[in-house]
Short mmCIF file of C-alpha atoms and ligand atoms in Angstrom, two decimals:
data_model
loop_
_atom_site.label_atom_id
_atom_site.label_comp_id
_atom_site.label_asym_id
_atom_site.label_seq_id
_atom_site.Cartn_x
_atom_site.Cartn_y
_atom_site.Cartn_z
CA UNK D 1 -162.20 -39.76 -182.11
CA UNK D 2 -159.03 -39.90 -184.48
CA UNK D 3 -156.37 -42.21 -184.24
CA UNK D 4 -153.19 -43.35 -186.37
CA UNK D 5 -154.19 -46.77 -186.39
CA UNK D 6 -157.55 -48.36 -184.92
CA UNK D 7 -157.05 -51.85 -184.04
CA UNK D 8 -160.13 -54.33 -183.53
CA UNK D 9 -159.94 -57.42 -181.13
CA UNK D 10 -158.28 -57.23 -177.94
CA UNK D 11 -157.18 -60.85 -177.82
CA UNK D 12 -153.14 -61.59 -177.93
CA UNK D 13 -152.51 -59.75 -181.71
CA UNK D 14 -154.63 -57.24 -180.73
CA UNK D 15 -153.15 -56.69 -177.86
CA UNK D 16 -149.38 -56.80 -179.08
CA UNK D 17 -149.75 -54.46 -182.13
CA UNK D 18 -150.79 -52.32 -179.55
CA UNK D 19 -147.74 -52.38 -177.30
CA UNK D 20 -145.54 -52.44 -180.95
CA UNK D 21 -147.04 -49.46 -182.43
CA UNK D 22 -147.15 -47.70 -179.13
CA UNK D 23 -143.63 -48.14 -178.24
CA UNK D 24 -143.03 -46.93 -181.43
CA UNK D 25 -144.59 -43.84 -181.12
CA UNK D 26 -147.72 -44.14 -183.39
CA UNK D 27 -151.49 -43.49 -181.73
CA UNK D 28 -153.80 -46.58 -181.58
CA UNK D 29 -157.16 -47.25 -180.17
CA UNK D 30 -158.20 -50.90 -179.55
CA UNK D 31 -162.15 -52.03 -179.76
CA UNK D 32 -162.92 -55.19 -178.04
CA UNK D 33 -166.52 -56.43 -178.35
CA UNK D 34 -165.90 -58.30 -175.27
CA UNK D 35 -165.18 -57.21 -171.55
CA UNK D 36 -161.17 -57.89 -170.09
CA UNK D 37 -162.73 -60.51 -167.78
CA UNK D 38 -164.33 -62.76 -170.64
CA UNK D 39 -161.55 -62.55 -173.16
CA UNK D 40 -158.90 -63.62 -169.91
CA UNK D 41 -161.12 -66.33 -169.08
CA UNK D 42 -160.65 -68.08 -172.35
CA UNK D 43 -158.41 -71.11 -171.88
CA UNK D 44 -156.17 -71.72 -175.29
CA UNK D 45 -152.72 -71.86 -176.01
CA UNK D 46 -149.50 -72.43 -173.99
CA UNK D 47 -146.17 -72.49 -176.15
CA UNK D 48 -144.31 -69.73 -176.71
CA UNK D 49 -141.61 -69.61 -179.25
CA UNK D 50 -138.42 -67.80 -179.17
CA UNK D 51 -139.66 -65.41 -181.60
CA UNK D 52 -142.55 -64.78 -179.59
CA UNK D 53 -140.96 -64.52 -176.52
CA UNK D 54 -138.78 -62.32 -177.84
CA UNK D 55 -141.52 -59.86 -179.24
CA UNK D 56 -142.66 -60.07 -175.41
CA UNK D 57 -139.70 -58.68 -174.59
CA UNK D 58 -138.87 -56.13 -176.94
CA UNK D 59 -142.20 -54.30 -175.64
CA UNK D 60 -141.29 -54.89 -172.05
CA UNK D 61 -143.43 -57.21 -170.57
CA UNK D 62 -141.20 -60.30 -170.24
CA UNK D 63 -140.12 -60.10 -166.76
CA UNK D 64 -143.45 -61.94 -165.53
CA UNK D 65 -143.19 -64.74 -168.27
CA UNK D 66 -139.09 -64.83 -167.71
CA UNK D 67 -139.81 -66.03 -164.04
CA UNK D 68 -142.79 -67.79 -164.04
CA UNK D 69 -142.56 -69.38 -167.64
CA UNK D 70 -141.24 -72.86 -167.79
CA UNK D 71 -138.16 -73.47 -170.62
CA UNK D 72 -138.55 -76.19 -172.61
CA UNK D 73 -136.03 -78.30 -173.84
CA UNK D 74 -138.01 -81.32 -175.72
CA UNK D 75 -141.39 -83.84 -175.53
CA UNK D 76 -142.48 -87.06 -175.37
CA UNK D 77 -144.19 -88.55 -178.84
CA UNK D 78 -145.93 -91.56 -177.41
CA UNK D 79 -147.21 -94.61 -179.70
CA UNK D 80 -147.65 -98.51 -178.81
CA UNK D 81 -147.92 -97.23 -175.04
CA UNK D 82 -143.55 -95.88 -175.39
CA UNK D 83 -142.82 -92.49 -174.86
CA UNK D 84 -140.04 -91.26 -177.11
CA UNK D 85 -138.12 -88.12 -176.12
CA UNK D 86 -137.84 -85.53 -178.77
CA UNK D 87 -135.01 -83.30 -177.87
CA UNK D 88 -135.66 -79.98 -179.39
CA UNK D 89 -132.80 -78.25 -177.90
CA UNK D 90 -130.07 -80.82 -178.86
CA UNK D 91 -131.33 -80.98 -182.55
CA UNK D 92 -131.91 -77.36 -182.75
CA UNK D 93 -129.85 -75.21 -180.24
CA UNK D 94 -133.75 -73.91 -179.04
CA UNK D 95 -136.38 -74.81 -176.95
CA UNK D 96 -139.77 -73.23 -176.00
CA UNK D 97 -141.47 -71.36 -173.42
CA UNK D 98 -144.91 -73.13 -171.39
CA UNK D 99 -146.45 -69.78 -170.39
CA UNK D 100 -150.14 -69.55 -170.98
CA UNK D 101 -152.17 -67.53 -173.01
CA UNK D 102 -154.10 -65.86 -170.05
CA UNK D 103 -150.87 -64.75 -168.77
CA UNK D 104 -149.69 -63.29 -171.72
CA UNK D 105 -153.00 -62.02 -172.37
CA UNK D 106 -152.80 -60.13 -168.53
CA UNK D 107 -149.30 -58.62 -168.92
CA UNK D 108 -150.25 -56.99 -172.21
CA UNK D 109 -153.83 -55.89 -170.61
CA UNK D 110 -151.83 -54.56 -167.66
CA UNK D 111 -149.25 -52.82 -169.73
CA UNK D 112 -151.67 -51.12 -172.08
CA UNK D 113 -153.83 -49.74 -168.81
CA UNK D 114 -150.51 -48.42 -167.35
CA UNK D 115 -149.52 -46.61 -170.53
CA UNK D 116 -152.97 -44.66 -170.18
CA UNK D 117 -153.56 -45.57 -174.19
CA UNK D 118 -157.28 -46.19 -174.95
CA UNK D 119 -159.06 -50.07 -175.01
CA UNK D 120 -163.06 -49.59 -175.42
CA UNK D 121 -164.14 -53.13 -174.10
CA UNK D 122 -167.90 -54.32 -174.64
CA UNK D 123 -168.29 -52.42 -177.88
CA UNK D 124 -171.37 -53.55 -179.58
CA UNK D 125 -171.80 -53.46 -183.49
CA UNK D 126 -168.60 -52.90 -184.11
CA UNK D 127 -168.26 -51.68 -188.33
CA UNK D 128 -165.23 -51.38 -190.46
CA UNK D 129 -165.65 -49.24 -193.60
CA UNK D 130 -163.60 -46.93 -196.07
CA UNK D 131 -160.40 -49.41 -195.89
CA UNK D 132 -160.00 -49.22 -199.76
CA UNK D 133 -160.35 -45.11 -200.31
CA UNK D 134 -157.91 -43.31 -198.12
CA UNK D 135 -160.52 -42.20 -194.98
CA UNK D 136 -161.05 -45.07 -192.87
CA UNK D 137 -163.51 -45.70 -190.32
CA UNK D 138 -164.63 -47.74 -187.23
CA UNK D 139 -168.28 -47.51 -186.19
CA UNK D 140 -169.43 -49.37 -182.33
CA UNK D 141 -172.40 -48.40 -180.21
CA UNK D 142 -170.84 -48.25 -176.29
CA UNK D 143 -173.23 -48.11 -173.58
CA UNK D 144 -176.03 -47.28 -175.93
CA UNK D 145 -174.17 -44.38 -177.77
CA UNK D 146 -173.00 -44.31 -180.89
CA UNK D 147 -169.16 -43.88 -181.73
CA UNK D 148 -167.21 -43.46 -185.27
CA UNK D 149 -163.04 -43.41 -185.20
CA UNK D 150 -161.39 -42.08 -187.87
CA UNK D 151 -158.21 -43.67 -188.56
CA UNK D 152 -155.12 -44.22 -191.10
CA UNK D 153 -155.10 -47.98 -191.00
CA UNK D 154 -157.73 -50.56 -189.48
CA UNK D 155 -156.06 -53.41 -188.18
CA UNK D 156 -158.20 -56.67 -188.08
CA UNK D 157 -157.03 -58.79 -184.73
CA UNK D 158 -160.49 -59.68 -184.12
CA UNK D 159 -160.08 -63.76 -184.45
CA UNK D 160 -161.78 -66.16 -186.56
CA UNK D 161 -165.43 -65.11 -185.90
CA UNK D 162 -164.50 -61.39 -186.35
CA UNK D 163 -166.01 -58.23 -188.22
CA UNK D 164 -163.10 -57.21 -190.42
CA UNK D 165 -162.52 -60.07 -192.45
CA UNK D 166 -166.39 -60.64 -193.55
CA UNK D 167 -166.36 -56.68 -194.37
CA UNK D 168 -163.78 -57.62 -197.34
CA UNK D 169 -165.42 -57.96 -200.73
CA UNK D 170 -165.65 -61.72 -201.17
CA UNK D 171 -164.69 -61.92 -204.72
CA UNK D 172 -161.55 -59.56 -203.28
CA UNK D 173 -160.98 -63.47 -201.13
CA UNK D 174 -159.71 -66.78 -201.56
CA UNK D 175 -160.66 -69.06 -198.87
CA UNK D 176 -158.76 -72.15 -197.76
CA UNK D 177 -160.22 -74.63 -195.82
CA UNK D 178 -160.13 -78.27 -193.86
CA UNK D 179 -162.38 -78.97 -191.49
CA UNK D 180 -160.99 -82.39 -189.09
CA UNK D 181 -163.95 -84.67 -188.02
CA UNK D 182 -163.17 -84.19 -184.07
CA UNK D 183 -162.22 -81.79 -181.58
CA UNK D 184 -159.90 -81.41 -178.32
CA UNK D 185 -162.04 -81.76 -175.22
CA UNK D 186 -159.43 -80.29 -172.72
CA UNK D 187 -159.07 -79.70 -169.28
CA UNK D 188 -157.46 -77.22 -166.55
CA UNK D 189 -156.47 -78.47 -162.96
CA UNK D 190 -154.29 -77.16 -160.47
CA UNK D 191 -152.54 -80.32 -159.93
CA UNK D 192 -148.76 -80.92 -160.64
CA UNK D 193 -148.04 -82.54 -164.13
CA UNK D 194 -148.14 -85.87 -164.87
CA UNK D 195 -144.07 -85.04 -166.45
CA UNK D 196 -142.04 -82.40 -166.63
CA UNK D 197 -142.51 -82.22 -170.77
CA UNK D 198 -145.33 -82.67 -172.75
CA UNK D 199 -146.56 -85.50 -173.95
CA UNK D 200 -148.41 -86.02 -177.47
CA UNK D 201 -150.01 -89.37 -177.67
CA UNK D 202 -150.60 -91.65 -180.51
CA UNK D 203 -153.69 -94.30 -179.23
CA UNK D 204 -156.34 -96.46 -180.99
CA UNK D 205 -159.00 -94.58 -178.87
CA UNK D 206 -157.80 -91.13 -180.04
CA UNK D 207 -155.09 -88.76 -179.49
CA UNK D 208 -154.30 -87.17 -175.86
CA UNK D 209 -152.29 -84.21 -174.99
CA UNK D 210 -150.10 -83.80 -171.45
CA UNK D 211 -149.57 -80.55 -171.02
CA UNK D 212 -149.03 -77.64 -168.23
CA UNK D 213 -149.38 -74.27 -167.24
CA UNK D 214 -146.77 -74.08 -164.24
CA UNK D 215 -145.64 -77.00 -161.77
CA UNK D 216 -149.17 -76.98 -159.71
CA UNK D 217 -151.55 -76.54 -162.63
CA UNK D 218 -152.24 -79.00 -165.46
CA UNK D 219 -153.96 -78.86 -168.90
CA UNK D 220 -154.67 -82.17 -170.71
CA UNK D 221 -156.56 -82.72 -173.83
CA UNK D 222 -158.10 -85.51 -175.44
CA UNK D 223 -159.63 -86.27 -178.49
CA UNK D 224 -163.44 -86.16 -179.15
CA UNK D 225 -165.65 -86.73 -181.60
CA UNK D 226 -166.73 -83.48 -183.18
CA UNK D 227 -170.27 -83.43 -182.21
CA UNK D 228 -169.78 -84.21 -178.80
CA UNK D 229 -170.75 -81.78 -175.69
CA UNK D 230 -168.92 -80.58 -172.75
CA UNK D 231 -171.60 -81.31 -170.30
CA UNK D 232 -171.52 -85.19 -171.13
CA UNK D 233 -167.72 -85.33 -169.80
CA UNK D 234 -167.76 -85.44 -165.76
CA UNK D 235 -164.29 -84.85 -164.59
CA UNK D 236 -164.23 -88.63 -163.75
CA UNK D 237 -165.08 -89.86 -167.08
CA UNK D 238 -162.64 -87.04 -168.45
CA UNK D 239 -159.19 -88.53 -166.21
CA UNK D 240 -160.54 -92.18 -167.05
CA UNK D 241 -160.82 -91.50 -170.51
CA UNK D 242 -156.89 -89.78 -170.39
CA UNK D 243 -155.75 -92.32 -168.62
CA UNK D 244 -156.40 -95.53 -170.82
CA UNK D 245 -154.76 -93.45 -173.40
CA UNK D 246 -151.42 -93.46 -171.44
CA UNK D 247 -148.66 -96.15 -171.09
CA UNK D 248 -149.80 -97.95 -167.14
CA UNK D 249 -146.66 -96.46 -165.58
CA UNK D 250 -147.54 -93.10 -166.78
CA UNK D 251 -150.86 -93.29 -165.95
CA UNK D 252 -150.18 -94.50 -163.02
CA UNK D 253 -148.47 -90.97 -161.83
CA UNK D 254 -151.09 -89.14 -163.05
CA UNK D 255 -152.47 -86.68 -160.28
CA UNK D 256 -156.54 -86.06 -160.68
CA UNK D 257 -158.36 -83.17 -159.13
CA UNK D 258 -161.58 -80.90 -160.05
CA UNK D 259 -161.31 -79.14 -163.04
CA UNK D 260 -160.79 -75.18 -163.24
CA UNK D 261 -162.13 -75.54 -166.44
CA UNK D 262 -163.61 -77.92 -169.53
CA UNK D 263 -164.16 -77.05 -172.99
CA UNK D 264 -164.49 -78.75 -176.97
CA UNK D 265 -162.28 -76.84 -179.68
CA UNK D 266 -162.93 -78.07 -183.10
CA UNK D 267 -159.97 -78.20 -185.22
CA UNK D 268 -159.67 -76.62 -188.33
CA UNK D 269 -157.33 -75.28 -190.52
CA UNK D 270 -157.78 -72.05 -192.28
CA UNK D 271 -156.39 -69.21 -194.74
CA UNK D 272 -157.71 -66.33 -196.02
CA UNK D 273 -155.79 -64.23 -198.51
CA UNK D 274 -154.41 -61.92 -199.19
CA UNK D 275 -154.05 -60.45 -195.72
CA UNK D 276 -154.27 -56.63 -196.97
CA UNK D 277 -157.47 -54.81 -198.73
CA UNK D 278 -156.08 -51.01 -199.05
CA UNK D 279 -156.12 -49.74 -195.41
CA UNK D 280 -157.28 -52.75 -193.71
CA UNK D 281 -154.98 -55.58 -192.56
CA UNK D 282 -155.66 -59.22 -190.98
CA UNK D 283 -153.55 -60.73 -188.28
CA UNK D 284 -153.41 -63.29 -186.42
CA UNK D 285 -156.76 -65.88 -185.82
CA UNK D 286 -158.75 -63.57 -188.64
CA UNK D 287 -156.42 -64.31 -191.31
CA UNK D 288 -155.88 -68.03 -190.68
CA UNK D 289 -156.47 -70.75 -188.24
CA UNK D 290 -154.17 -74.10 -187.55
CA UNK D 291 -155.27 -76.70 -185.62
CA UNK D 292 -153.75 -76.39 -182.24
CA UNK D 293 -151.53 -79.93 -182.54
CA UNK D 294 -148.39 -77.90 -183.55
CA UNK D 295 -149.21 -75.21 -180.67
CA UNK D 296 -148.15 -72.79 -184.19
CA UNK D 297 -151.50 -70.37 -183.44
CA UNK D 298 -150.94 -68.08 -180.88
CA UNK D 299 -146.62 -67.90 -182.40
CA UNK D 300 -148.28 -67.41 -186.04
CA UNK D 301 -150.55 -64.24 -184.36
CA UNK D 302 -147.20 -62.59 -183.03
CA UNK D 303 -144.98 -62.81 -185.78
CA UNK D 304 -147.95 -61.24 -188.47
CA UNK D 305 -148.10 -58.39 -185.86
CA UNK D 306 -144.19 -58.06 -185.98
CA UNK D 307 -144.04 -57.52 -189.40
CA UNK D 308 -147.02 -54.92 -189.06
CA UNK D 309 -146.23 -53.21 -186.49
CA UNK D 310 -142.45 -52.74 -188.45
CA UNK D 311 -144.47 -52.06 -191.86
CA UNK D 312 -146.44 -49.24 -190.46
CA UNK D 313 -143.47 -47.86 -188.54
CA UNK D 314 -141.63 -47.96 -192.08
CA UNK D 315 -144.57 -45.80 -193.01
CA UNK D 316 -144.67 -42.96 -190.85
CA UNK D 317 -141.05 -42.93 -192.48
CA UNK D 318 -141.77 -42.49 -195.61
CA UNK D 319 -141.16 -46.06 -196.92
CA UNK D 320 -144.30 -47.67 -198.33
CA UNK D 321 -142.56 -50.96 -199.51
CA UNK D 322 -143.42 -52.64 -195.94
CA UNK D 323 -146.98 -52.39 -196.00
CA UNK D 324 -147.02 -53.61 -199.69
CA UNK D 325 -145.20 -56.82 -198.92
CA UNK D 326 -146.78 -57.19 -195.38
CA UNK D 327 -149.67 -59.81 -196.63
CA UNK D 328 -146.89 -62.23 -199.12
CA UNK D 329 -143.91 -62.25 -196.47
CA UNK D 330 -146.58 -63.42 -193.39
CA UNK D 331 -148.33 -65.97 -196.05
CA UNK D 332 -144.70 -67.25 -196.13
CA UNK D 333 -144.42 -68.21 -192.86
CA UNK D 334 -148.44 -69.34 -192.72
CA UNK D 335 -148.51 -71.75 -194.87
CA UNK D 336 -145.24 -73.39 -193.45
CA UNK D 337 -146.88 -73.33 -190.15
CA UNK D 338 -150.17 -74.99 -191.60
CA UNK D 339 -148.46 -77.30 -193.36
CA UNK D 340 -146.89 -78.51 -189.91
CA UNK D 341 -149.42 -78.63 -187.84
CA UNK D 342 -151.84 -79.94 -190.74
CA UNK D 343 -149.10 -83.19 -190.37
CA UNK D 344 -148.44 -83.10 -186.97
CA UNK D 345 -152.36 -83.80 -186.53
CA UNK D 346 -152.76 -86.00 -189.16
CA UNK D 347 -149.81 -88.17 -187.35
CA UNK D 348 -151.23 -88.13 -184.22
CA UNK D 349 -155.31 -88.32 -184.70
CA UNK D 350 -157.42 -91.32 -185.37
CA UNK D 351 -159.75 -90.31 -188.24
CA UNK D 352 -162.62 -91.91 -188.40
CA UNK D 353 -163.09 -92.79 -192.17
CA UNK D 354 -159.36 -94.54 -191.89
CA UNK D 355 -158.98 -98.30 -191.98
CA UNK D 356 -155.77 -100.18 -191.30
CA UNK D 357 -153.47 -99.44 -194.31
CA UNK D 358 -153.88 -95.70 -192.64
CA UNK D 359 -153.20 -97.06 -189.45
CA UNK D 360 -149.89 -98.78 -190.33
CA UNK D 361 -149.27 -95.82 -192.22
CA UNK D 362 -148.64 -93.91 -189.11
CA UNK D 363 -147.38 -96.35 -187.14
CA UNK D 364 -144.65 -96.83 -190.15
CA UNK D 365 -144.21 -92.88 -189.95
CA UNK D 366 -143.54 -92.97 -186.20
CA UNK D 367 -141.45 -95.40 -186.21
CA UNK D 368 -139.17 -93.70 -188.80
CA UNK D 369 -139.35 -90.36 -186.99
CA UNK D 370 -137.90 -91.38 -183.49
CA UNK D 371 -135.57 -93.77 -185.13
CA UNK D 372 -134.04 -91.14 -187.75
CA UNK D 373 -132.22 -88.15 -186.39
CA UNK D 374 -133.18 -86.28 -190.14
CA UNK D 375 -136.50 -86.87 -189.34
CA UNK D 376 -136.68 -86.19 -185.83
CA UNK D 377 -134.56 -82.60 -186.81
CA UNK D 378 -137.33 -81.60 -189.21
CA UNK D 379 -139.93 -81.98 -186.57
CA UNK D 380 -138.25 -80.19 -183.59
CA UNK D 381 -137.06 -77.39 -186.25
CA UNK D 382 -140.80 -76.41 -187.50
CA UNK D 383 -142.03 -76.98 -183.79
CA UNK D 384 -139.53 -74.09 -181.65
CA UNK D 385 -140.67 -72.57 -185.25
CA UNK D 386 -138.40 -71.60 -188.46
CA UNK D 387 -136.39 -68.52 -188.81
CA UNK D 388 -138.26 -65.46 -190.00
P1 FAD K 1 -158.28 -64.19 -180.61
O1 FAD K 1 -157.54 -64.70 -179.45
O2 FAD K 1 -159.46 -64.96 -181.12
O3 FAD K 1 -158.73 -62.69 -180.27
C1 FAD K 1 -159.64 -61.97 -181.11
C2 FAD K 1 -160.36 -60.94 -180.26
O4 FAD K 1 -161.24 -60.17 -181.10
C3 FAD K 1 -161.25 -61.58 -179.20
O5 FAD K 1 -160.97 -61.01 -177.94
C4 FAD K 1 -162.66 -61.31 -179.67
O6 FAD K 1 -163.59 -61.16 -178.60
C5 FAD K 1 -162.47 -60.03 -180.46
N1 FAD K 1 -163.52 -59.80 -181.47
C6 FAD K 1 -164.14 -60.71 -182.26
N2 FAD K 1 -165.05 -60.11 -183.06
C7 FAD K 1 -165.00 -58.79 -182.77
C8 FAD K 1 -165.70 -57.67 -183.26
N3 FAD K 1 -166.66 -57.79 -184.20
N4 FAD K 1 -165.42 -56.45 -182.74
C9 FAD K 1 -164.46 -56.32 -181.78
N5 FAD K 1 -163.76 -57.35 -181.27
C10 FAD K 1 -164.02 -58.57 -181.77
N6 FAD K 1 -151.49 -71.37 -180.24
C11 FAD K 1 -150.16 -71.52 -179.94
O7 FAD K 1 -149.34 -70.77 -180.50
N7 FAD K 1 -149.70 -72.46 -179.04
C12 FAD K 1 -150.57 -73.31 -178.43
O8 FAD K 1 -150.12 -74.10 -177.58
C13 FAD K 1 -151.98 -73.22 -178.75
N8 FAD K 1 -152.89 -74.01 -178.16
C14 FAD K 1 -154.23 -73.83 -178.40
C15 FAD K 1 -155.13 -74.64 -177.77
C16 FAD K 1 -156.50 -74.49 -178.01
C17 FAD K 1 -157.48 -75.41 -177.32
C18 FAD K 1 -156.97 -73.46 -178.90
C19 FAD K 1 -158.45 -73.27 -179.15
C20 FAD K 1 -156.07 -72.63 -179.52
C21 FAD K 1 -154.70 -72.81 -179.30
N9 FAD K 1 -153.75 -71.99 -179.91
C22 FAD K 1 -152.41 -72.19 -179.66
C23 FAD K 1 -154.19 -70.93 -180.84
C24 FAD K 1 -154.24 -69.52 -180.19
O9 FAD K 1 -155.02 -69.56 -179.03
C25 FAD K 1 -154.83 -68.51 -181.18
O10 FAD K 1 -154.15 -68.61 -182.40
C26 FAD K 1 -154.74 -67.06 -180.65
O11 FAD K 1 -155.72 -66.84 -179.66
C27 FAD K 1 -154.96 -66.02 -181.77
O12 FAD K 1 -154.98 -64.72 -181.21
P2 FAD K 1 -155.80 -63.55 -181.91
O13 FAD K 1 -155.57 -62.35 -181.05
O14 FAD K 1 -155.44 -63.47 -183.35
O15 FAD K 1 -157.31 -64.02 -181.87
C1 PHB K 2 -151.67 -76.15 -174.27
O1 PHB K 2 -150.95 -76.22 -173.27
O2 PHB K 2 -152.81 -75.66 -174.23
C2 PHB K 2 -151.17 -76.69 -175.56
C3 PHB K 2 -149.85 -77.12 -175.64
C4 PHB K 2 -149.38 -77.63 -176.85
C5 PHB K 2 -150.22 -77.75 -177.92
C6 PHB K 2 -151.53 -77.31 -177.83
C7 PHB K 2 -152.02 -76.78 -176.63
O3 PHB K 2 -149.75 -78.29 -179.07
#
């Protein structure tokens, strides 16, 4: 098979360069080592910024999100058991969009099947090779057979875990990398929110999350210690636990039910760079991970595709400058986006190594935050996400 531009990982960058490049005119081929089912039954993120949305629409699948998304206008920080409204659309003229992952995940899988372009799913042994001559190649067994596409340009959407980034020379790599001593255990209900904004909450037994996926279904997180297993959590111990981590009346309006679905993520924050090695190119989760406090993850995946799916347009046009600067203008935004959410959790987590000077540290910080408009602007501006 030959292709313009083979793209591996068939998660939400994968998936989007796809429906970029395609509107644009240029042939792609997505491999996914896993099937549709599996990679739409992973539960993850669920803010949207404007730029994303607006990448959403500019290939033509907002229409679902536009009427089933929720707008945003602000959140609740909570600490000492008070909820403090941030408004992120009266300090920043913008607000967000709670539309899940999976959905955005399904309107790009249903747009790419209607467009008739081709997504191999369960390809095993997937191979990346010739990126830094000028004859590219992707190698994946498929029901037993063997398969090789030749290609211009490799595109590496294939997350954290994935094959293209550990096929880079690793003297070629600089690594960057925190590893936080917990995880989220969260939790997906269909039961109506506990409020109509999210809540991120500040509480000497760890941090908890309140947030949503439409008006009947819930997702809460709390924090866990990073050894800890899914199967010890019953959903009982899982709303008790949530609970004594909100203010009584809060708690108090809390709806339970049976979970849809319970996992651990570890948190972690991650860069690899640079992003481009000849004809290959990282985006999204296989370039860099932030830990999922600042919900910056699934935006940060979008806007690298943006700029590559514009870079590789430029050229087919002639103009080689955008693939040259594609790698320093997303590390831009990265590291302003890991330097948020690196704060946002550090503000919000109880560490276990910290004593009480770190304590009243953050109890000092919160305080100043909700009580100084500066400091409240500088958090809602970095969370609807800065300007490209
Ligand atoms: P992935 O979604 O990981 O997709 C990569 C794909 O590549 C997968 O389908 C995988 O199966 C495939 N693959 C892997 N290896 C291979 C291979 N060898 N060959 C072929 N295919 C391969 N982000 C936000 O912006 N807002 C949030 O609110 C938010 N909340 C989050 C909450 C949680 C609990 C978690 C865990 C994450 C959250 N995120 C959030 C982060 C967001 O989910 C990720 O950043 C996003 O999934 C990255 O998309 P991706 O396509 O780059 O990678
Ligand atoms: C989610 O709804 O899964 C979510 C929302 C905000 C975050 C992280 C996760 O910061």
């Amino acid at each position: 098979m030959r292709t313009q531009v083979a793209i591996i990982g068939a998660g939400p960058s994968g998936l989007l360069l796809g429906a970029l490049l395609s509107k644009a005119g240029i042939d792609n081929v997505i491999v996914e080592q896993r099937s549709a089912d599996y990679v739409l039954g992973r539960i993850r993120a669920g803010v949207l910024e404007q730029v994303a949305v607006d990448l959403l629409d500019e290939v033509g699948i907002g229409a679902r999100m536009h009427a089933e998304g929720l707008p945003h206008d602000g959140f609740d920080l909570c600490f000492d058991d008070r909820r403090h409204r941030i408004d992120l659309h009266g300090l920043t003229g913008k607000r967000v969009m709670v539309y899940g992952q999976t959905e955005v995940t399904r309107d790009l899988m249903d747009a790419r099947r209607a467009s008739g372009r081709p997504t191999v799913y369960e390809a095993a042994d997937v191979g990346v090779h010739g990126f830094e001559g000028k004859a590219p190649g992707v190698r994946y067994v498929k029901d037993g057979a063997r398969h090789e596409i030749q290609c211009d340009f490799i595109a590496g959407c294939d997350g954290f875990h994935g094959v293209c980034r550990a096929s880079v020379p690793q003297d070629k790599l600089a690594l960057h990398e925190k590893v936080y001593p917990f995880g989220w255990l969260g939790l997906l209900a269909d039961v109506p929110p506990v409020s109509h904004e999210l809540i991120y909450v500040n509480h000497p037994r760890g941090f908890a999350l309140c947030s949503q996926r439409s008006r009947t279904r819930s997702r809460y997180y709390v924090q866990c210690a990073l050894d800890d297993q899914v199967e010890h959590w019953s959903d009982d111990a899982f709303w008790a636990e949530l609970k004594r981590r909100l203010p009584a009346d809060t708690a108090a309006q809390l709806t339970t039910g049976p979970s849809i679905e319970k996992s651990i993520a570890p948190l972690r924050s991650f860069v690899a760079e640079p992003m481009r090695f000849g004809r290959l190119f990282l985006a999204g989760d296989a370039a860099h991970i932030v830990p999922p406090t600042g919900a910056k993850g699934l935006n940060l995946a979008a806007t690298d595709v943006g700029y590559l799916s514009q870079s590789l347009v430029d050229y087919y046009q002639g103009h080689e400058q955008g693939i040259a600067t594609y790698s320093e203008r997303c590390l831009r935004r990265i590291w302003r986006a890991e330097r948020f959410s690196w704060w946002m959790t550090s503000l919000m987590h109880r560490f276990p190594d910290n004593g009480s000077f770190d304590h009243k540290m953050q109890s000092a910080e919160l305080d100043y935050l909700v009580n100084s408009p500066a400091a409240m602007t500088a958090l809602a501006e970095n969370y609807v996400g800065l300007p490209l």
